[in-house]
Coordinates of C-alpha atoms and ligand atoms in Angstrom, one line a residue:
X1 CA 164.4 -182.9 -21.1
X2 CA 167.7 -183.1 -23.0
X3 CA 168.1 -185.7 -25.7
X4 CA 170.8 -188.3 -25.4
X5 CA 173.9 -186.2 -26.3
X6 CA 176.2 -185.9 -23.3
X7 CA 176.7 -182.2 -24.0
X8 CA 173.2 -181.6 -22.7
X9 CA 174.5 -182.7 -19.3
X10 CA 177.2 -179.9 -19.3
X11 CA 176.4 -176.3 -18.6
X12 CA 179.2 -174.2 -17.1
X13 CA 176.7 -171.3 -16.7
X14 CA 174.5 -173.3 -14.4
X15 CA 174.2 -172.1 -10.8
X16 CA 173.1 -174.9 -8.5
X17 CA 170.0 -174.3 -6.5
X18 CA 169.9 -174.6 -2.7
X19 CA 168.0 -177.9 -3.0
X20 CA 170.6 -179.4 -5.4
X21 CA 173.0 -182.0 -4.2
X22 CA 176.4 -181.2 -5.5
X23 CA 179.3 -183.6 -5.9
X24 CA 183.0 -182.9 -6.6
X25 CA 184.8 -185.5 -8.5
X26 CA 188.4 -185.9 -9.6
X27 CA 188.4 -187.5 -13.1
X28 CA 190.9 -188.7 -15.6
X29 CA 189.3 -188.8 -19.1
X30 CA 190.0 -191.9 -21.2
X31 CA 192.0 -191.7 -24.3
X32 CA 190.3 -189.7 -27.0
X33 CA 188.0 -187.9 -24.6
X34 CA 188.5 -184.5 -23.0
X35 CA 187.3 -183.2 -19.7
X36 CA 184.0 -181.9 -21.2
X37 CA 183.3 -185.3 -22.8
X38 CA 184.0 -187.1 -19.6
X39 CA 182.1 -184.6 -17.4
X40 CA 179.0 -185.1 -19.6
X41 CA 179.2 -188.8 -19.3
X42 CA 179.6 -188.7 -15.5
X43 CA 176.6 -186.4 -15.1
X44 CA 174.5 -188.5 -17.5
X45 CA 175.3 -191.9 -16.1
X46 CA 174.9 -190.8 -12.5
X47 CA 171.5 -189.3 -13.1
X48 CA 169.1 -190.3 -15.9
X49 CA 171.2 -190.8 -19.1
X50 CA 172.4 -193.6 -21.2
X51 CA 174.5 -194.0 -24.4
X52 CA 171.8 -194.9 -26.9
X53 CA 169.3 -192.6 -28.6
X54 CA 165.9 -192.8 -27.0
X55 CA 162.5 -191.6 -28.0
X56 CA 161.6 -189.9 -24.8
X57 CA 157.9 -188.8 -24.2
X58 CA 157.1 -185.3 -23.0
X59 CA 155.7 -186.4 -19.6
X60 CA 159.0 -188.0 -18.4
X61 CA 160.3 -186.1 -15.4
X62 CA 163.6 -184.4 -16.2
X63 CA 166.1 -185.6 -13.5
X64 CA 169.2 -184.7 -15.4
X65 CA 172.4 -183.8 -13.5
X66 CA 174.5 -180.9 -14.7
X67 CA 178.2 -180.7 -14.8
X68 CA 178.6 -177.0 -14.1
X69 CA 182.3 -176.7 -13.2
X70 CA 185.1 -178.2 -15.2
X71 CA 188.7 -177.5 -14.2
X72 CA 191.8 -179.4 -14.8
X73 CA 191.2 -182.8 -13.4
X74 CA 188.2 -181.9 -11.3
X75 CA 184.5 -181.4 -12.0
X76 CA 181.4 -180.4 -10.0
X77 CA 178.0 -181.9 -10.8
X78 CA 174.6 -180.7 -9.5
X79 CA 171.8 -183.2 -9.0
X80 CA 168.1 -182.3 -8.7
X81 CA 166.7 -183.2 -5.2
X82 CA 163.9 -185.3 -6.7
X83 CA 166.5 -187.7 -8.3
X84 CA 166.9 -189.1 -4.8
X85 CA 164.7 -191.0 -2.3
X86 CA 164.9 -189.2 1.1
X87 CA 166.4 -191.3 3.8
X88 CA 167.7 -193.9 1.4
X89 CA 171.5 -193.7 1.4
X90 CA 171.8 -196.9 -0.7
X91 CA 169.8 -195.3 -3.5
X92 CA 171.8 -192.0 -3.3
X93 CA 175.1 -193.9 -3.5
X94 CA 173.8 -195.9 -6.5
X95 CA 173.6 -192.5 -8.3
X96 CA 176.7 -190.6 -7.1
X97 CA 179.0 -193.5 -6.6
X98 CA 177.5 -196.2 -8.7
X99 CA 178.1 -197.1 -12.3
X100 CA 180.3 -194.1 -12.9
X101 CA 183.0 -195.8 -10.8
X102 CA 183.4 -198.3 -13.6
X103 CA 182.7 -196.3 -16.7
X104 CA 185.2 -196.6 -19.6
X105 CA 184.9 -192.9 -20.3
X106 CA 187.2 -192.3 -17.4
X107 CA 190.5 -194.1 -16.5
X108 CA 189.9 -193.1 -12.9
X109 CA 187.2 -191.2 -10.9
X110 CA 187.1 -190.3 -7.2
X111 CA 184.2 -188.8 -5.3
X112 CA 186.0 -186.1 -3.3
X113 CA 183.2 -184.3 -1.5
X114 CA 179.4 -183.8 -1.3
X115 CA 177.4 -180.7 -0.5
X116 CA 174.3 -182.2 1.1
X117 CA 171.3 -179.9 0.8
X118 CA 168.9 -179.4 3.8
X119 CA 166.2 -181.1 1.7
X120 CA 168.2 -184.3 1.9
X121 CA 169.8 -183.9 5.3
X122 CA 166.4 -183.5 7.0
X123 CA 165.4 -187.0 5.7
X124 CA 168.1 -188.7 7.8
X125 CA 168.1 -189.3 11.6
X126 CA 171.7 -188.3 12.1
X127 CA 173.6 -189.2 15.4
X128 CA 171.5 -189.7 18.5
X129 CA 174.2 -188.4 20.8
X130 CA 177.4 -187.5 18.9
X131 CA 180.3 -186.1 21.0
X132 CA 177.9 -185.7 23.9
X133 CA 178.7 -189.3 24.7
X134 CA 181.7 -188.0 26.5
X135 CA 179.5 -186.4 29.1
X136 CA 176.3 -188.5 28.7
X137 CA 178.0 -191.9 29.3
X138 CA 181.5 -191.1 30.4
X139 CA 183.4 -188.7 32.7
X140 CA 185.8 -187.5 29.9
X141 CA 184.8 -183.8 30.1
X142 CA 187.0 -181.9 27.6
X143 CA 189.8 -184.5 27.5
X144 CA 189.8 -187.2 24.8
X145 CA 187.8 -190.3 25.6
X146 CA 190.3 -193.2 25.9
X147 CA 189.6 -196.7 24.5
X148 CA 191.5 -199.9 24.1
X149 CA 191.0 -203.1 22.3
X150 CA 192.1 -206.5 23.8
X151 CA 194.9 -208.0 21.7
X152 CA 195.4 -210.5 20.1
X153 CA 192.4 -209.1 18.3
X154 CA 190.7 -212.5 18.2
X155 CA 191.4 -215.8 20.0
X156 CA 191.0 -214.7 23.6
X157 CA 188.5 -216.6 25.6
X158 CA 185.6 -214.7 27.2
X159 CA 187.3 -214.9 30.6
X160 CA 190.6 -213.5 29.3
X161 CA 188.7 -210.8 27.5
X162 CA 186.9 -209.8 30.7
X163 CA 190.1 -209.8 32.7
X164 CA 191.8 -207.5 30.2
X165 CA 188.8 -205.2 30.4
X166 CA 189.2 -205.1 34.2
X167 CA 192.8 -204.2 34.0
X168 CA 192.3 -201.6 31.3
X169 CA 189.4 -199.9 33.2
X170 CA 191.3 -199.9 36.5
X171 CA 194.2 -198.3 34.7
X172 CA 192.1 -195.3 33.7
X173 CA 190.8 -196.2 30.3
X174 CA 187.2 -195.1 29.7
X175 CA 186.1 -197.6 27.0
X176 CA 186.9 -201.2 26.2
X177 CA 186.3 -201.9 22.5
X178 CA 185.8 -205.2 20.7
X179 CA 188.1 -205.6 17.6
X180 CA 186.6 -205.3 14.2
X181 CA 186.6 -209.0 13.5
X182 CA 185.4 -210.2 16.9
X183 CA 181.7 -210.8 16.8
X184 CA 180.2 -214.2 17.9
X185 CA 182.9 -216.9 17.4
X186 CA 183.2 -220.2 19.3
X187 CA 186.1 -219.1 21.5
X188 CA 184.3 -215.9 22.7
X189 CA 180.5 -215.9 22.1
X190 CA 178.7 -212.6 21.8
X191 CA 176.1 -213.1 24.6
X192 CA 178.5 -214.5 27.2
X193 CA 181.1 -211.8 26.4
X194 CA 178.4 -209.0 26.6
X195 CA 177.0 -210.2 30.0
X196 CA 180.3 -210.9 31.7
X197 CA 182.1 -207.7 30.4
X198 CA 179.2 -205.5 31.5
X199 CA 179.2 -207.2 34.9
X200 CA 182.9 -206.4 35.2
X201 CA 182.2 -202.8 34.0
X202 CA 179.7 -202.5 36.9
X203 CA 182.3 -203.9 39.4
X204 CA 185.0 -201.5 38.2
X205 CA 182.6 -198.5 38.2
X206 CA 181.7 -199.4 41.8
X207 CA 185.4 -199.8 42.7
X208 CA 186.7 -196.6 41.0
X209 CA 183.6 -194.3 41.1
X210 CA 184.3 -193.6 37.4
X211 CA 182.0 -194.2 34.4
X212 CA 183.2 -196.9 32.1
X213 CA 181.9 -198.1 28.7
X214 CA 182.0 -201.2 26.5
X215 CA 181.9 -200.9 22.7
X216 CA 180.6 -204.3 22.0
X217 CA 180.8 -205.4 18.3
X218 CA 177.3 -206.3 17.1
X219 CA 178.3 -206.6 13.4
X220 CA 176.1 -209.3 11.7
X221 CA 173.0 -209.3 9.5
X222 CA 170.6 -206.4 10.1
X223 CA 168.0 -208.3 12.1
X224 CA 170.6 -210.0 14.2
X225 CA 172.3 -206.6 14.9
X226 CA 169.0 -205.3 16.1
X227 CA 168.5 -208.3 18.4
X228 CA 172.1 -207.8 19.8
X229 CA 171.4 -204.1 20.3
X230 CA 168.3 -205.0 22.4
X231 CA 170.5 -207.3 24.5
X232 CA 173.0 -204.5 25.1
X233 CA 170.3 -202.1 26.1
X234 CA 168.5 -204.7 28.3
X235 CA 171.8 -205.4 30.2
X236 CA 172.6 -201.7 30.8
X237 CA 175.1 -201.2 28.0
X238 CA 175.4 -197.7 26.5
X239 CA 177.2 -198.5 23.2
X240 CA 177.2 -200.8 20.2
X241 CA 179.9 -201.1 17.6
X242 CA 179.2 -201.7 14.0
X243 CA 181.6 -202.4 11.1
X244 CA 179.8 -199.9 8.9
X245 CA 181.5 -200.6 5.6
X246 CA 181.3 -204.4 5.7
X247 CA 177.7 -204.4 7.0
X248 CA 176.5 -201.8 4.5
X249 CA 174.8 -198.4 5.0
X250 CA 171.3 -199.8 4.7
X251 CA 172.0 -202.2 7.6
X252 CA 173.5 -199.4 9.6
X253 CA 170.4 -197.3 9.0
X254 CA 168.3 -200.1 10.2
X255 CA 170.3 -200.3 13.4
X256 CA 170.1 -196.6 13.8
X257 CA 166.3 -196.6 13.4
X258 CA 166.2 -199.3 16.0
X259 CA 168.4 -197.5 18.5
X260 CA 165.9 -194.6 18.4
X261 CA 164.1 -196.5 21.1
X262 CA 167.3 -197.5 23.0
X263 CA 169.6 -195.2 24.9
X264 CA 172.5 -196.7 23.0
X265 CA 175.3 -194.9 21.0
X266 CA 176.7 -196.3 17.8
X267 CA 180.5 -196.7 17.3
X268 CA 181.4 -197.0 13.6
X269 CA 184.4 -199.0 12.8
X270 CA 185.4 -198.5 9.2
X271 CA 187.2 -201.7 8.3
X272 CA 187.3 -202.1 4.4
X273 CA 187.1 -198.3 3.9
X274 CA 190.6 -198.4 2.3
X275 CA 189.1 -200.5 -0.6
X276 CA 187.3 -197.2 -1.5
X277 CA 189.5 -194.4 -0.3
X278 CA 193.2 -195.5 -0.3
X279 CA 194.0 -195.2 -4.1
X280 CA 194.6 -191.5 -4.5
X281 CA 192.9 -191.0 -7.9
X282 CA 190.0 -193.4 -7.6
X283 CA 187.1 -194.4 -5.4
X284 CA 185.3 -192.6 -2.6
X285 CA 187.2 -190.3 -0.3
X286 CA 187.1 -191.0 3.5
X287 CA 185.6 -187.5 3.8
X288 CA 182.5 -188.7 1.9
X289 CA 182.3 -192.0 3.9
X290 CA 182.3 -189.9 7.1
X291 CA 179.6 -187.6 5.7
X292 CA 177.4 -190.7 4.9
X293 CA 178.0 -192.1 8.4
X294 CA 176.9 -188.8 10.0
X295 CA 173.7 -188.7 8.0
X296 CA 172.9 -192.3 8.6
X297 CA 173.5 -191.6 12.3
X298 CA 176.6 -193.1 13.9
X299 CA 177.9 -191.3 17.1
X300 CA 181.6 -191.9 16.6
X301 CA 183.7 -193.0 13.6
X302 CA 187.4 -193.7 13.0
X303 CA 188.9 -191.0 10.8
X304 CA 192.6 -191.7 11.1
X305 CA 195.6 -190.4 13.1
X306 CA 196.7 -187.5 10.9
X307 CA 199.3 -189.8 9.5
X308 CA 200.8 -190.6 13.0
X309 CA 199.7 -194.2 13.2
X310 CA 200.2 -197.4 11.2
X311 CA 197.5 -196.9 8.6
X312 CA 197.5 -194.9 5.4
X313 CA 197.1 -191.2 5.8
X314 CA 194.0 -189.1 4.9
X315 CA 192.7 -185.6 5.6
X316 CA 191.9 -186.4 9.3
X317 CA 191.8 -182.8 10.4
X318 CA 189.5 -181.7 7.5
X319 CA 187.2 -184.6 8.0
X320 CA 187.0 -184.0 11.8
X321 CA 186.2 -180.3 11.2
X322 CA 183.3 -181.3 8.9
X323 CA 182.0 -183.8 11.4
X324 CA 181.9 -181.0 14.0
X325 CA 180.4 -178.3 11.7
X326 CA 176.8 -177.4 11.8
X327 CA 174.7 -179.5 9.3
X328 CA 171.2 -178.1 9.6
X329 CA 171.1 -179.0 13.3
X330 CA 172.2 -182.6 12.9
X331 CA 174.3 -183.8 15.9
X332 CA 178.0 -183.9 15.4
X333 CA 180.1 -187.1 15.3
X334 CA 183.0 -187.8 17.7
X335 CA 186.1 -188.6 15.6
X336 CA 188.2 -191.7 16.7
X337 CA 191.9 -191.8 16.2
X338 CA 193.3 -195.3 16.3
X339 CA 195.9 -197.6 14.7
X340 CA 199.5 -197.9 15.9
X341 CA 199.0 -195.3 18.7
X342 CA 200.8 -195.5 22.1
X343 CA 201.6 -193.0 25.0
X344 CA 204.6 -191.6 23.1
X345 CA 202.4 -190.5 20.2
X346 CA 199.6 -188.8 22.2
X347 CA 201.1 -185.3 22.3
X348 CA 201.8 -185.0 18.6
X349 CA 198.4 -186.5 17.9
X350 CA 196.5 -184.1 20.1
X351 CA 198.6 -181.2 18.8
X352 CA 197.1 -182.1 15.3
X353 CA 193.5 -183.2 16.1
X354 CA 192.6 -181.5 19.3
X355 CA 191.0 -183.1 22.3
X356 CA 187.3 -183.4 21.3
X357 CA 188.1 -186.9 20.1
X358 CA 188.3 -190.5 21.1
X359 CA 191.7 -192.1 21.0
X360 CA 192.3 -195.8 20.9
X361 CA 195.4 -197.9 21.6
X362 CA 195.5 -201.7 21.5
X363 CA 199.1 -202.8 21.1
X364 CA 200.1 -199.4 22.6
X365 CA 198.4 -200.4 25.9
X366 CA 198.7 -204.2 26.1
X367 CA 202.2 -204.2 24.7
X368 CA 203.5 -202.1 27.6
X369 CA 206.5 -203.8 29.3
X370 CA 204.5 -204.1 32.5
X371 CA 201.2 -205.3 31.0
X372 CA 197.7 -204.0 30.4
X373 CA 197.0 -202.1 33.6
X374 CA 200.4 -200.3 33.4
X375 CA 199.8 -199.6 29.7
X376 CA 196.4 -198.1 30.5
X377 CA 197.9 -195.9 33.2
X378 CA 200.7 -194.8 30.8
X379 CA 198.1 -193.9 28.1
X380 CA 196.0 -191.9 30.6
X381 CA 199.1 -190.3 32.0
X382 CA 200.1 -189.1 28.5
X383 CA 196.7 -187.5 28.2
X384 CA 196.8 -186.0 31.7
X385 CA 200.3 -184.5 30.8
X386 CA 198.8 -182.9 27.7
X387 CA 195.9 -181.5 29.8
X388 CA 198.4 -180.0 32.2
X389 CA 200.6 -178.7 29.4
X390 CA 203.6 -180.7 30.7
X391 CA 205.9 -182.5 28.4
X392 CA 205.6 -186.3 28.5
X393 CA 209.2 -186.6 29.5
X394 CA 208.8 -184.2 32.4
X395 CA 205.5 -185.9 33.4
X396 CA 207.2 -189.3 33.3
X397 CA 209.6 -188.2 36.0
X398 CA 207.0 -189.1 38.6
X399 CA 204.8 -191.4 36.6
X400 CA 206.7 -194.7 36.2
X401 CA 204.2 -196.3 33.8
X402 CA 204.6 -193.5 31.3
X403 CA 208.3 -193.5 31.7
X404 CA 208.4 -197.2 30.9
X405 CA 206.2 -196.7 27.8
X406 CA 208.5 -193.8 26.6
X407 CA 211.6 -195.9 27.2
X408 CA 210.0 -198.7 25.2
X409 CA 208.5 -196.9 22.2
X410 CA 209.7 -193.3 22.4
X411 CA 207.6 -191.3 19.9
X412 CA 208.0 -194.0 17.2
X413 CA 205.0 -194.4 14.9
X414 CA 204.8 -198.1 13.9
X415 CA 203.9 -199.4 10.4
Ligands
LIG1 C1 194.0 -200.7 16.2 C2 192.9 -201.5 15.6 C3 191.9 -200.7 14.8 C4 192.5 -199.8 13.8 C5 191.5 -199.3 12.8 C6 193.5 -202.6 14.7 O1 194.8 -201.6 16.9 O2 192.2 -202.2 16.6 O3 191.0 -201.6 14.2 O4 193.0 -198.6 14.4 O5 192.0 -198.4 11.9 O6 192.9 -203.7 14.6 O7 194.5 -202.3 14.0 P1 196.2 -201.0 17.5 P2 191.4 -197.0 11.7 O8 195.9 -199.9 18.4 O9 196.9 -202.2 18.2 O10 197.0 -200.5 16.3 O11 191.2 -196.4 13.1 O12 192.3 -196.2 10.8 O13 190.0 -197.2 11.1
LIG2 MG1 191.0 -203.3 15.3

């Protein structure tokens, strides 16, 4: 096992083994340190090293990481599989995105990408359904699954919430989604909202013959989320929504373990992700957050609008490709595009991200000049136009709800 010198954690001749976990970081060395100095310190601090000289006995297991690629501004570090506890995402992140995020040896550091070895992937459940939710629980086929969130995002009574659900579902939307900060507040309690919204779902399914879904937000402490998931399953719900960043990955993993026995898909809202991924040169890239979410086992996750919506841009297309790629047989994850979308932005959005997605519009449905049901029809018409390869303007000629939306918003992307 190497001594304490940081150079021992650098070896540009090292070839990672298949079982190594490999991380790519962007780093900015602090004043007085060069890339090799900083790389050694990152590899040391994220595996088994420290700054002080230690008298290390022979029988200590060597779990040292190795910085094996050092280019201008970016490094690659390989970690031995046995550094990590299988199935424990919290412990893995305490290594690869832990102390190093605050070390003085770098002015900035960003975890860009992770190569997850099969030896680690196989210790996680992964998604129970993935994009198959579009056929398992909905009738979306190969078109995007359509979702909407009642707006204002909080403050509606349960009755108002249910009425908005009715109008949205009648207008052709597949999924009603709770907003990220609606859970169990006095004005719209979880159990009442769940029961009455599912009852309305059943009524609309009966009336339309179409499958509808409700992404109910169960975000809370882990045990309470499990209890709420049980209520969803017991009342015939097919989905739960979890704010995965604010609840934490260990809590999400507990919910995923629990849903093994429930036929319930997990919708991952990513509120607070921008605390990690927005600053270009520091933190944890959304690509890595999406990778974590897939391993832990969510079925759909928000990955941005390819810079078409109201929220900061990220590599939506690259992340979505990774979520669909084979990962040792793990199910894929359905990407969700949301945030500032409306019928006028559907075509440019789908041109960029394809149709094996879920797309969500809140203001872009309920802000329609003729209200929620017309807004839902307009959103669905924009998708149907895309399916038929007809321009939105041409399709709007005999679809008045779409025409009104285009008159109102054009293809403007709000901020
Ligand atoms: C969108 C939304 C979503 C964001 C999340 C909101 O509402 O409900 O939470 O899309 O961002 O509260 O803003 P609108 P992301 O459709 O009215 O904009 O998908 O990037 O995680
Ligand atoms: Mg929201």
